[in-house]
GROMACS .gro file of C-alpha atoms in nm:
model
  485
    1MET     CA    1   5.221  20.119   1.348
    2LYS     CA    2   5.032  20.167   1.675
    3TYR     CA    3   4.821  19.861   1.596
    4HIS     CA    4   5.126  19.644   1.541
    5LEU     CA    5   5.286  19.758   1.870
    6THR     CA    6   4.968  19.689   2.065
    7LYS     CA    7   4.949  19.339   1.918
    8TYR     CA    8   5.316  19.283   1.997
    9TYR     CA    9   5.265  19.375   2.364
   10GLN     CA   10   4.959  19.151   2.381
   11LEU     CA   11   5.164  18.857   2.250
   12LEU     CA   12   5.446  18.939   2.494
   13VAL     CA   13   5.208  18.945   2.791
   14LEU     CA   14   5.054  18.616   2.676
   15PHE     CA   15   5.400  18.459   2.649
   16VAL     CA   16   5.506  18.576   2.996
   17CYS     CA   17   5.182  18.455   3.153
   18THR     CA   18   5.216  18.117   2.982
   19THR     CA   19   5.578  18.082   3.097
   20LEU     CA   20   5.489  18.171   3.456
   21PHE     CA   21   5.198  17.928   3.451
   22VAL     CA   22   5.423  17.645   3.332
   23PHE     CA   23   5.697  17.738   3.584
   24PHE     CA   24   5.470  17.747   3.887
   25GLY     CA   25   5.293  17.437   3.763
   26GLN     CA   26   5.623  17.253   3.763
   27ILE     CA   27   5.686  17.369   4.121
   28VAL     CA   28   5.346  17.239   4.227
   29ILE     CA   29   5.410  16.908   4.051
   30ALA     CA   30   5.756  16.878   4.207
   31GLN     CA   31   5.617  16.953   4.551
   32SER     CA   32   5.339  16.704   4.491
   33ASN     CA   33   5.590  16.441   4.381
   34TYR     CA   34   5.802  16.514   4.689
   35ASN     CA   35   5.501  16.477   4.913
   36LEU     CA   36   5.412  16.152   4.742
   37GLY     CA   37   5.772  16.036   4.781
   38THR     CA   38   5.784  16.116   5.152
   39GLN     CA   39   5.424  16.029   5.227
   40GLY     CA   40   5.420  15.747   5.477
   41LYS     CA   41   5.786  15.793   5.566
   42GLN     CA   42   5.851  15.822   5.936
   43LYS     CA   43   6.062  16.115   6.051
   44VAL     CA   44   6.376  16.037   6.251
   45GLU     CA   45   6.669  16.245   6.369
   46LEU     CA   46   6.949  16.035   6.227
   47ILE     CA   47   7.008  15.757   5.976
   48VAL     CA   48   7.346  15.580   5.992
   49GLY     CA   49   7.451  15.356   5.706
   50SER     CA   50   7.736  15.115   5.644
   51ASP     CA   51   7.867  14.849   5.411
   52PHE     CA   52   7.811  14.600   5.694
   53ILE     CA   53   7.615  14.612   6.018
   54VAL     CA   54   7.746  14.377   6.286
   55THR     CA   55   7.435  14.357   6.503
   56MET     CA   56   7.538  14.108   6.776
   57ASN     CA   57   7.199  13.944   6.724
   58LYS     CA   58   7.201  13.570   6.657
   59ALA     CA   59   6.907  13.582   6.418
   60GLN     CA   60   7.074  13.832   6.184
   61PRO     CA   61   7.438  13.879   6.288
   62VAL     CA   62   7.556  14.075   5.981
   63ILE     CA   63   7.354  14.292   5.741
   64GLU     CA   64   7.524  14.398   5.418
   65ASN     CA   65   7.457  14.752   5.289
   66GLY     CA   66   7.260  14.825   5.602
   67ALA     CA   67   7.132  15.129   5.788
   68VAL     CA   68   6.991  15.220   6.127
   69ALA     CA   69   6.722  15.478   6.197
   70ILE     CA   70   6.746  15.669   6.526
   71ARG     CA   71   6.488  15.873   6.712
   72ASP     CA   72   6.504  16.018   7.066
   73GLY     CA   73   6.838  15.847   7.124
   74LYS     CA   74   6.704  15.500   7.046
   75ILE     CA   75   6.722  15.261   6.755
   76VAL     CA   76   6.383  15.248   6.580
   77ALA     CA   77   6.476  15.037   6.277
   78VAL     CA   78   6.761  14.816   6.150
   79ASP     CA   79   6.758  14.689   5.792
   80THR     CA   80   6.911  14.728   5.448
   81LYS     CA   81   6.982  15.082   5.331
   82TYR     CA   82   6.716  15.047   5.062
   83LYS     CA   83   6.443  14.957   5.309
   84ILE     CA   84   6.545  15.216   5.567
   85MET     CA   85   6.560  15.497   5.310
   86ALA     CA   86   6.224  15.387   5.169
   87SER     CA   87   6.059  15.403   5.510
   88TYR     CA   88   6.232  15.688   5.695
   89ARG     CA   89   6.341  16.044   5.636
   90ALA     CA   90   6.603  16.199   5.861
   91ASN     CA   91   6.729  16.540   5.963
   92ARG     CA   92   7.076  16.401   5.906
   93THR     CA   93   7.225  16.097   5.734
   94LEU     CA   94   7.572  15.943   5.776
   95PRO     CA   95   7.608  15.726   5.464
   96GLY     CA   96   7.886  15.494   5.580
   97GLU     CA   97   8.050  15.385   5.257
   98GLY     CA   98   8.362  15.180   5.329
   99LEU     CA   99   8.264  15.144   5.696
  100VAL     CA  100   8.126  14.879   5.927
  101LEU     CA  101   7.863  14.978   6.183
  102MET     CA  102   7.867  14.796   6.517
  103PRO     CA  103   7.769  14.850   6.881
  104GLY     CA  104   8.000  15.074   7.078
  105LEU     CA  105   8.261  14.899   7.292
  106VAL     CA  106   8.191  14.842   7.662
  107ASN     CA  107   8.487  14.889   7.896
  108GLY     CA  108   8.375  14.707   8.210
  109HIS     CA  109   8.661  14.808   8.440
  110SER     CA  110   8.873  15.122   8.455
  111HIS     CA  111   9.012  15.380   8.690
  112SER     CA  112   8.976  15.654   8.433
  113ALA     CA  113   9.158  15.951   8.583
  114MET     CA  114   9.463  15.729   8.640
  115VAL     CA  115   9.558  15.806   8.280
  116LEU     CA  116   9.760  16.085   8.444
  117PHE     CA  117   9.977  15.814   8.605
  118ARG     CA  118  10.037  15.642   8.271
  119GLY     CA  119  10.394  15.510   8.268
  120LEU     CA  120  10.469  15.634   8.621
  121ALA     CA  121  10.554  15.287   8.756
  122ASP     CA  122  10.605  14.988   8.528
  123ASP     CA  123  10.737  14.632   8.547
  124LEU     CA  124  10.638  14.575   8.910
  125ALA     CA  125  10.435  14.312   9.096
  126LEU     CA  126  10.084  14.422   9.192
  127GLN     CA  127  10.138  14.467   9.567
  128ASN     CA  128  10.466  14.656   9.518
  129TRP     CA  129  10.308  14.866   9.245
  130LEU     CA  130  10.006  14.953   9.463
  131GLN     CA  131  10.164  14.997   9.804
  132ASN     CA  132  10.486  15.172   9.711
  133TYR     CA  133  10.391  15.370   9.401
  134ILE     CA  134  10.022  15.413   9.323
  135PHE     CA  135   9.872  15.462   9.670
  136PRO     CA  136  10.142  15.718   9.767
  137ALA     CA  137  10.101  15.903   9.435
  138GLU     CA  138   9.724  15.914   9.477
  139GLY     CA  139   9.760  16.047   9.831
  140LYS     CA  140   9.984  16.329   9.712
  141PHE     CA  141   9.833  16.432   9.378
  142VAL     CA  142   9.468  16.325   9.346
  143ASP     CA  143   9.235  16.621   9.395
  144GLU     CA  144   8.937  16.758   9.204
  145ASN     CA  145   9.149  16.917   8.933
  146PHE     CA  146   9.347  16.596   8.885
  147VAL     CA  147   9.026  16.395   8.840
  148ARG     CA  148   8.871  16.657   8.610
  149VAL     CA  149   9.168  16.665   8.373
  150GLY     CA  150   9.229  16.291   8.399
  151GLU     CA  151   8.866  16.213   8.325
  152GLN     CA  152   8.868  16.446   8.024
  153LEU     CA  153   9.184  16.283   7.890
  154ALA     CA  154   9.029  15.939   7.944
  155CYS     CA  155   8.708  16.039   7.765
  156TRP     CA  156   8.907  16.174   7.472
  157GLU     CA  157   9.103  15.849   7.449
  158MET     CA  158   8.795  15.628   7.481
  159ILE     CA  159   8.590  15.819   7.225
  160ARG     CA  160   8.882  15.803   6.981
  161GLY     CA  161   8.893  15.426   7.030
  162GLY     CA  162   8.520  15.357   7.000
  163THR     CA  163   8.436  15.293   7.366
  164THR     CA  164   8.086  15.422   7.434
  165THR     CA  165   8.024  15.283   7.786
  166PHE     CA  166   8.274  15.245   8.068
  167VAL     CA  167   8.291  15.165   8.438
  168ASP     CA  168   8.487  15.414   8.645
  169MET     CA  169   8.606  15.293   8.987
  170TYR     CA  170   8.787  15.589   9.135
  171PHE     CA  171   8.763  15.905   9.349
  172LYS     CA  172   8.583  16.243   9.325
  173PRO     CA  173   8.278  16.092   9.151
  174ASP     CA  174   8.085  16.419   9.116
  175VAL     CA  175   8.373  16.564   8.916
  176ALA     CA  176   8.388  16.251   8.701
  177ALA     CA  177   8.012  16.256   8.644
  178LYS     CA  178   8.022  16.620   8.533
  179VAL     CA  179   8.294  16.541   8.278
  180VAL     CA  180   8.105  16.235   8.149
  181ASN     CA  181   7.790  16.443   8.116
  182GLU     CA  182   7.980  16.700   7.907
  183CYS     CA  183   8.169  16.455   7.685
  184GLY     CA  184   7.858  16.250   7.605
  185LEU     CA  185   7.974  15.899   7.699
  186ARG     CA  186   7.776  15.648   7.905
  187ALA     CA  187   7.926  15.543   8.239
  188ILE     CA  188   7.876  15.351   8.559
  189ILE     CA  189   8.056  15.563   8.816
  190ALA     CA  190   8.153  15.378   9.134
  191PRO     CA  191   8.350  15.577   9.393
  192SER     CA  192   8.602  15.345   9.553
  193SER     CA  193   8.568  15.268   9.925
  194ILE     CA  194   8.856  15.111  10.112
  195ASP     CA  195   8.950  15.046  10.476
  196PHE     CA  196   9.253  15.276  10.494
  197PRO     CA  197   9.310  15.643  10.407
  198SER     CA  198   9.245  15.744  10.046
  199PRO     CA  199   9.236  16.084   9.871
  200GLY     CA  200   9.009  16.305  10.084
  201PHE     CA  201   8.915  16.033  10.336
  202LYS     CA  202   9.045  15.892  10.664
  203GLY     CA  203   8.915  15.540  10.600
  204TRP     CA  204   8.607  15.332  10.523
  205ASP     CA  205   8.345  15.523  10.719
  206ASP     CA  206   8.381  15.865  10.557
  207ALA     CA  207   8.461  15.722  10.211
  208PHE     CA  208   8.157  15.495  10.217
  209ALA     CA  209   7.927  15.770  10.350
  210SER     CA  210   8.042  15.993  10.065
  211ALA     CA  211   7.977  15.715   9.813
  212ILE     CA  212   7.623  15.670   9.942
  213ASN     CA  213   7.559  16.043   9.913
  214PHE     CA  214   7.684  16.032   9.555
  215VAL     CA  215   7.443  15.749   9.476
  216LYS     CA  216   7.154  15.946   9.626
  217ARG     CA  217   7.242  16.258   9.428
  218TRP     CA  218   7.291  16.091   9.091
  219LYS     CA  219   7.047  15.801   9.074
  220GLY     CA  220   6.796  15.883   8.802
  221LYS     CA  221   6.951  16.224   8.736
  222ASN     CA  222   7.106  16.145   8.398
  223GLU     CA  223   7.015  15.851   8.174
  224ARG     CA  224   7.378  15.808   8.068
  225ILE     CA  225   7.526  15.810   8.419
  226ILE     CA  226   7.459  15.525   8.663
  227PRO     CA  227   7.593  15.566   9.017
  228ALA     CA  228   7.723  15.250   9.181
  229ILE     CA  229   7.895  15.113   9.492
  230ALA     CA  230   8.258  14.998   9.480
  231ALA     CA  231   8.421  14.793   9.754
  232HIS     CA  232   8.787  14.787   9.653
  233ALA     CA  233   8.876  14.420   9.719
  234PRO     CA  234   8.839  14.142   9.980
  235TYR     CA  235   9.196  14.203  10.099
  236THR     CA  236   9.141  14.580  10.153
  237VAL     CA  237   8.782  14.574  10.285
  238SER     CA  238   8.676  14.390  10.601
  239PRO     CA  239   8.391  14.136  10.601
  240GLU     CA  240   8.158  14.369  10.793
  241HIS     CA  241   8.222  14.647  10.542
  242LEU     CA  242   8.166  14.414  10.247
  243VAL     CA  243   7.828  14.325  10.399
  244GLN     CA  244   7.755  14.695  10.445
  245ALA     CA  245   7.836  14.756  10.077
  246ILE     CA  246   7.609  14.485   9.935
  247GLN     CA  247   7.325  14.588  10.167
  248ALA     CA  248   7.352  14.947  10.044
  249ALA     CA  249   7.357  14.834   9.681
  250ARG     CA  250   7.034  14.643   9.744
  251GLN     CA  251   6.876  14.930   9.934
  252TYR     CA  252   6.943  15.185   9.661
  253ASP     CA  253   6.910  14.931   9.376
  254VAL     CA  254   7.244  15.011   9.215
  255PRO     CA  255   7.532  14.798   9.080
  256LEU     CA  256   7.828  14.696   9.292
  257THR     CA  257   8.178  14.634   9.162
  258ILE     CA  258   8.486  14.483   9.325
  259HIS     CA  259   8.835  14.351   9.242
  260LEU     CA  260   8.830  13.976   9.301
  261ALA     CA  261   9.076  13.685   9.295
  262GLU     CA  262   9.324  13.895   9.101
  263THR     CA  263   9.649  13.734   9.220
  264GLN     CA  264   9.773  13.419   9.388
  265THR     CA  265   9.887  13.640   9.675
  266GLU     CA  266   9.528  13.753   9.729
  267VAL     CA  267   9.402  13.394   9.725
  268LYS     CA  268   9.658  13.289   9.990
  269ASP     CA  269   9.589  13.598  10.199
  270ILE     CA  270   9.210  13.551  10.207
  271GLN     CA  271   9.249  13.178  10.270
  272GLN     CA  272   9.474  13.251  10.565
  273ARG     CA  273   9.249  13.524  10.707
  274TYR     CA  274   8.905  13.370  10.657
  275ASN     CA  275   8.969  13.004  10.577
  276ALA     CA  276   8.808  13.046  10.234
  277THR     CA  277   8.910  13.137   9.881
  278PRO     CA  278   8.809  13.490   9.769
  279VAL     CA  279   8.493  13.394   9.576
  280LYS     CA  280   8.381  13.155   9.850
  281HIS     CA  281   8.454  13.424  10.109
  282LEU     CA  282   8.211  13.659   9.934
  283GLU     CA  283   7.956  13.379   9.905
  284ASN     CA  284   7.980  13.318  10.280
  285LEU     CA  285   7.897  13.685  10.333
  286GLY     CA  286   7.590  13.667  10.107
  287PHE     CA  287   7.763  13.907   9.868
  288LEU     CA  288   7.725  13.732   9.533
  289GLU     CA  289   7.425  13.823   9.316
  290PRO     CA  290   7.348  13.956   8.965
  291ARG     CA  291   7.398  14.322   9.057
  292VAL     CA  292   7.765  14.243   9.135
  293PHE     CA  293   8.035  14.248   8.869
  294ALA     CA  294   8.390  14.156   8.960
  295ALA     CA  295   8.709  14.267   8.790
  296HIS     CA  296   8.988  14.022   8.700
  297VAL     CA  297   8.884  13.687   8.862
  298VAL     CA  298   9.213  13.535   8.750
  299TRP     CA  299   9.231  13.262   9.014
  300PRO     CA  300   8.890  13.099   9.072
  301ASN     CA  301   8.874  12.723   9.113
  302ALA     CA  302   8.620  12.502   8.937
  303SER     CA  303   8.363  12.517   9.217
  304GLU     CA  304   8.393  12.896   9.233
  305ILE     CA  305   8.338  12.925   8.858
  306ALA     CA  306   8.018  12.724   8.895
  307LEU     CA  307   7.917  12.948   9.186
  308LEU     CA  308   7.973  13.267   8.984
  309ALA     CA  309   7.752  13.129   8.709
  310LYS     CA  310   7.484  13.019   8.954
  311ARG     CA  311   7.471  13.357   9.128
  312GLY     CA  312   7.468  13.552   8.801
  313VAL     CA  313   7.779  13.754   8.888
  314GLY     CA  314   7.941  13.941   8.599
  315VAL     CA  315   8.314  13.898   8.540
  316ILE     CA  316   8.528  14.161   8.369
  317HIS     CA  317   8.840  14.019   8.202
  318ASN     CA  318   9.139  14.257   8.186
  319PRO     CA  319   9.404  14.070   7.985
  320ASP     CA  320   9.645  14.362   7.930
  321SER     CA  321   9.670  14.452   8.297
  322ASN     CA  322   9.685  14.089   8.411
  323LEU     CA  323   9.974  14.022   8.175
  324LYS     CA  324  10.167  14.339   8.258
  325LEU     CA  325  10.139  14.283   8.635
  326ALA     CA  326  10.209  13.911   8.591
  327SER     CA  327   9.884  13.826   8.768
  328GLY     CA  328   9.822  13.522   8.550
  329PHE     CA  329   9.573  13.399   8.292
  330ALA     CA  330   9.204  13.404   8.386
  331PRO     CA  331   9.028  13.075   8.296
  332ILE     CA  332   8.800  13.244   8.044
  333PRO     CA  333   8.722  12.931   7.837
  334ALA     CA  334   8.612  12.745   8.152
  335MET     CA  335   8.400  13.040   8.266
  336LEU     CA  336   8.237  13.070   7.925
  337LYS     CA  337   8.159  12.700   7.924
  338ALA     CA  338   8.004  12.731   8.271
  339GLY     CA  339   7.780  13.016   8.158
  340VAL     CA  340   7.947  13.302   8.348
  341LYS     CA  341   7.860  13.647   8.211
  342ILE     CA  342   8.191  13.789   8.086
  343GLY     CA  343   8.284  14.134   7.961
  344LEU     CA  344   8.616  14.299   7.882
  345GLY     CA  345   8.799  14.587   8.047
  346THR     CA  346   9.123  14.778   8.023
  347ASP     CA  347   9.181  14.847   8.394
  348GLY     CA  348   9.346  15.183   8.462
  349ALA     CA  349   9.605  15.325   8.225
  350ALA     CA  350   9.858  15.317   8.510
  351SER     CA  351   9.869  14.938   8.476
  352ASN     CA  352   9.777  14.879   8.110
  353ASN     CA  353   9.899  15.148   7.984
  354THR     CA  354   9.606  15.248   7.764
  355LEU     CA  355   9.227  15.250   7.758
  356ASP     CA  356   9.232  15.076   7.420
  357MET     CA  357   8.962  14.809   7.408
  358TRP     CA  358   9.085  14.677   7.072
  359LYS     CA  359   9.401  14.553   7.242
  360ALA     CA  360   9.189  14.376   7.505
  361ILE     CA  361   8.982  14.219   7.227
  362ARG     CA  362   9.282  14.085   7.038
  363LEU     CA  363   9.465  13.962   7.348
  364THR     CA  364   9.156  13.779   7.468
  365ALA     CA  365   9.125  13.603   7.135
  366LEU     CA  366   9.492  13.503   7.133
  367ILE     CA  367   9.615  13.425   7.483
  368HIS     CA  368   9.349  13.169   7.564
  369LYS     CA  369   9.428  12.980   7.246
  370GLY     CA  370   9.789  12.969   7.363
  371THR     CA  371   9.725  12.872   7.725
  372THR     CA  372   9.481  12.594   7.631
  373LEU     CA  373   9.665  12.484   7.314
  374ASP     CA  374   9.324  12.501   7.148
  375PRO     CA  375   9.271  12.742   6.855
  376THR     CA  376   8.894  12.710   6.901
  377ALA     CA  377   8.900  12.803   7.272
  378VAL     CA  378   8.767  13.159   7.235
  379PRO     CA  379   8.648  13.230   6.877
  380ALA     CA  380   8.639  13.578   6.725
  381LYS     CA  381   8.259  13.601   6.747
  382THR     CA  382   8.272  13.519   7.117
  383VAL     CA  383   8.536  13.781   7.189
  384LEU     CA  384   8.355  14.055   6.997
  385ARG     CA  385   8.042  13.969   7.191
  386MET     CA  386   8.235  14.001   7.518
  387ALA     CA  387   8.339  14.353   7.414
  388THR     CA  388   7.982  14.457   7.337
  389LEU     CA  389   7.670  14.264   7.435
  390GLY     CA  390   7.854  14.033   7.676
  391GLY     CA  391   7.993  14.333   7.859
  392ALA     CA  392   7.647  14.487   7.874
  393GLU     CA  393   7.511  14.163   8.022
  394ALA     CA  394   7.789  14.151   8.283
  395LEU     CA  395   7.706  14.509   8.387
  396GLY     CA  396   7.330  14.453   8.390
  397LEU     CA  397   7.277  14.687   8.093
  398SER     CA  398   7.180  14.448   7.813
  399ASP     CA  399   6.827  14.594   7.808
  400LYS     CA  400   6.983  14.926   7.704
  401ILE     CA  401   7.306  14.870   7.510
  402GLY     CA  402   7.537  14.612   7.355
  403ALA     CA  403   7.358  14.528   7.030
  404ILE     CA  404   7.207  14.698   6.728
  405LYS     CA  405   6.847  14.616   6.797
  406VAL     CA  406   6.518  14.805   6.787
  407GLY     CA  407   6.445  14.959   7.127
  408LEU     CA  408   6.804  14.978   7.250
  409GLN     CA  409   6.996  15.303   7.294
  410ALA     CA  410   7.178  15.423   6.984
  411ASP     CA  411   7.535  15.365   7.107
  412LEU     CA  412   7.712  15.291   6.780
  413ILE     CA  413   8.049  15.318   6.609
  414GLN     CA  414   8.158  15.319   6.246
  415VAL     CA  415   8.491  15.151   6.173
  416HIS     CA  416   8.699  15.182   5.855
  417LEU     CA  417   8.732  14.884   5.624
  418GLN     CA  418   8.955  15.039   5.357
  419GLU     CA  419   9.290  15.061   5.536
  420PRO     CA  420   9.569  14.833   5.404
  421HIS     CA  421   9.567  14.610   5.713
  422LEU     CA  422   9.195  14.545   5.653
  423LEU     CA  423   9.223  14.438   5.289
  424PRO     CA  424   9.106  14.210   5.141
  425LEU     CA  425   8.786  14.137   5.334
  426TYR     CA  426   8.642  13.787   5.367
  427ASP     CA  427   8.495  13.796   5.719
  428VAL     CA  428   8.411  14.129   5.881
  429ILE     CA  429   8.402  13.987   6.237
  430SER     CA  430   8.745  13.828   6.190
  431HIS     CA  431   8.885  14.165   6.082
  432LEU     CA  432   8.733  14.347   6.379
  433VAL     CA  433   8.896  14.104   6.623
  434TYR     CA  434   9.231  14.022   6.460
  435ALA     CA  435   9.313  14.322   6.238
  436ALA     CA  436   9.131  14.641   6.339
  437ASP     CA  437   9.263  14.886   6.595
  438ALA     CA  438   9.159  15.208   6.768
  439GLN     CA  439   9.281  15.427   6.484
  440ASP     CA  440   9.027  15.266   6.251
  441VAL     CA  441   8.730  15.408   6.440
  442ASP     CA  442   8.573  15.679   6.225
  443THR     CA  443   8.253  15.791   6.399
  444VAL     CA  444   8.113  15.748   6.751
  445ILE     CA  445   7.749  15.792   6.853
  446VAL     CA  446   7.609  15.767   7.206
  447ASN     CA  447   7.241  15.799   7.284
  448GLY     CA  448   7.190  15.923   6.929
  449GLN     CA  449   7.443  16.208   6.970
  450VAL     CA  450   7.747  16.215   6.743
  451LEU     CA  451   8.057  16.253   6.963
  452MET     CA  452   8.315  16.203   6.689
  453GLU     CA  453   8.269  16.224   6.313
  454LYS     CA  454   8.536  16.134   6.060
  455ARG     CA  455   8.790  16.129   6.344
  456GLN     CA  456   8.701  16.486   6.450
  457MET     CA  457   8.618  16.527   6.820
  458LEU     CA  458   8.292  16.716   6.874
  459THR     CA  459   8.241  16.717   7.252
  460VAL     CA  460   8.590  16.762   7.400
  461ASP     CA  461   8.871  17.010   7.342
  462PRO     CA  462   9.185  16.803   7.271
  463GLU     CA  463   9.430  17.094   7.276
  464LYS     CA  464   9.308  17.222   7.613
  465ILE     CA  465   9.320  16.870   7.760
  466ARG     CA  466   9.671  16.817   7.625
  467ARG     CA  467   9.797  17.139   7.785
  468GLU     CA  468   9.642  17.069   8.125
  469ALA     CA  469   9.747  16.702   8.134
  470THR     CA  470  10.106  16.799   8.047
  471SER     CA  471  10.109  17.060   8.324
  472ILE     CA  472   9.996  16.808   8.587
  473ALA     CA  473  10.248  16.551   8.462
  474GLN     CA  474  10.533  16.802   8.495
  475ARG     CA  475  10.441  16.857   8.860
  476ILE     CA  476  10.421  16.482   8.928
  477LYS     CA  477  10.757  16.424   8.762
  478ALA     CA  478  10.917  16.695   8.971
  479GLU     CA  479  10.767  16.604   9.309
  480PHE     CA  480  10.689  16.231   9.319
  481ARG     CA  481  10.910  15.998   9.518
  482PRO     CA  482  10.800  15.634   9.564
  483SER     CA  483  10.769  15.518   9.924
  484ASN     CA  484  11.044  15.255   9.887
  485SER     CA  485  11.301  15.494   9.740
   0.00000   0.00000   0.00000
């Protein structure tokens, strides 16, 4: 009996040892296979896939079943999903089924914190709107808290709509820059300088000095925030101050933005004052150069269009605002034909009344067909380029953003393709221009950081912003009286 038990235990030990040997052997083989499978794969932080990649590159405009590999905030590879997954391994992957991946939208002109004046004064001509409503409201209500809350609300709205870069021409730039830093967007922040009193300033001298100090503090401080100079407009800034502005922009090597040739009233006013049209007036001052980008440019003549192209000035088209204020129709087809660098903008939400770039995209594609009676005047591909790479070119940022290309910053958005208004699908670019809207944006990435995923905000607190914005609006509603009332 003892012999049989001893033999039984010997067999049991042999069985256990054999089982453990096989088990650990399988682990070693699996690990070896994993190492073989990942051997040679480059490590990246993020891989973003999609059914289609709209690259904005002429050589390969659309990639089906594509993916992008991202490391250190930059795009390191763009190809089919199969090739990307075969060559890269990531800490995180966003698959992108049912989505299109494209560059983030570039809003080339806004007054971001003015979202808190949304709907305050509508259906008015520009000068009446400015002089009797907006300027008085700004004088009474714009302070640091107003700009902080307004900027947060604007960032929330822009992230939700797929805007990844914007130009902010407004007041309290340090407050705006802090909010932009926190929310994760990319921005050119240009504190507005003007010849008469503005929030916190007596006139040009103190406003401009403050703007220069802002530029000194922020240049090179944050790769997503570019400080800039803003001279409000030729009709609100004297010739000597315009010269001062462009000289400072050159000295500190920063962009300069300005409202230009926005209305017929402005054209007549500048002609009467300086015996020159607005664009020619700036040319006479030595103001026009590639670092300058001008908002609106609704009323240039043919020679001025040629001059803008020759000088490399960027033009930011704001169709919503121009229509609502009855400023007119900018000659975009003629400017495109002349080679002017053109981007799109929303203007401030007080005159638009949103920061929705998809509306600007669709309007641009439609109104110029109607005004020229030519359905080929501004094709869908051209308009989408204006909202992305064209905007980046107009702002002097095309070496950083605007396309899905190796070496550029990873500023990307995923847009739904499965909603009823996007079915069926024959041409993805056509859908993006004529059918998609802000609510179709699913995921937003800036500098490789995910700011919104599956419509969930990750860098702002919507409920807190809603409460604070509503509180400020209640005060404005109770206290504001327009100057002509």
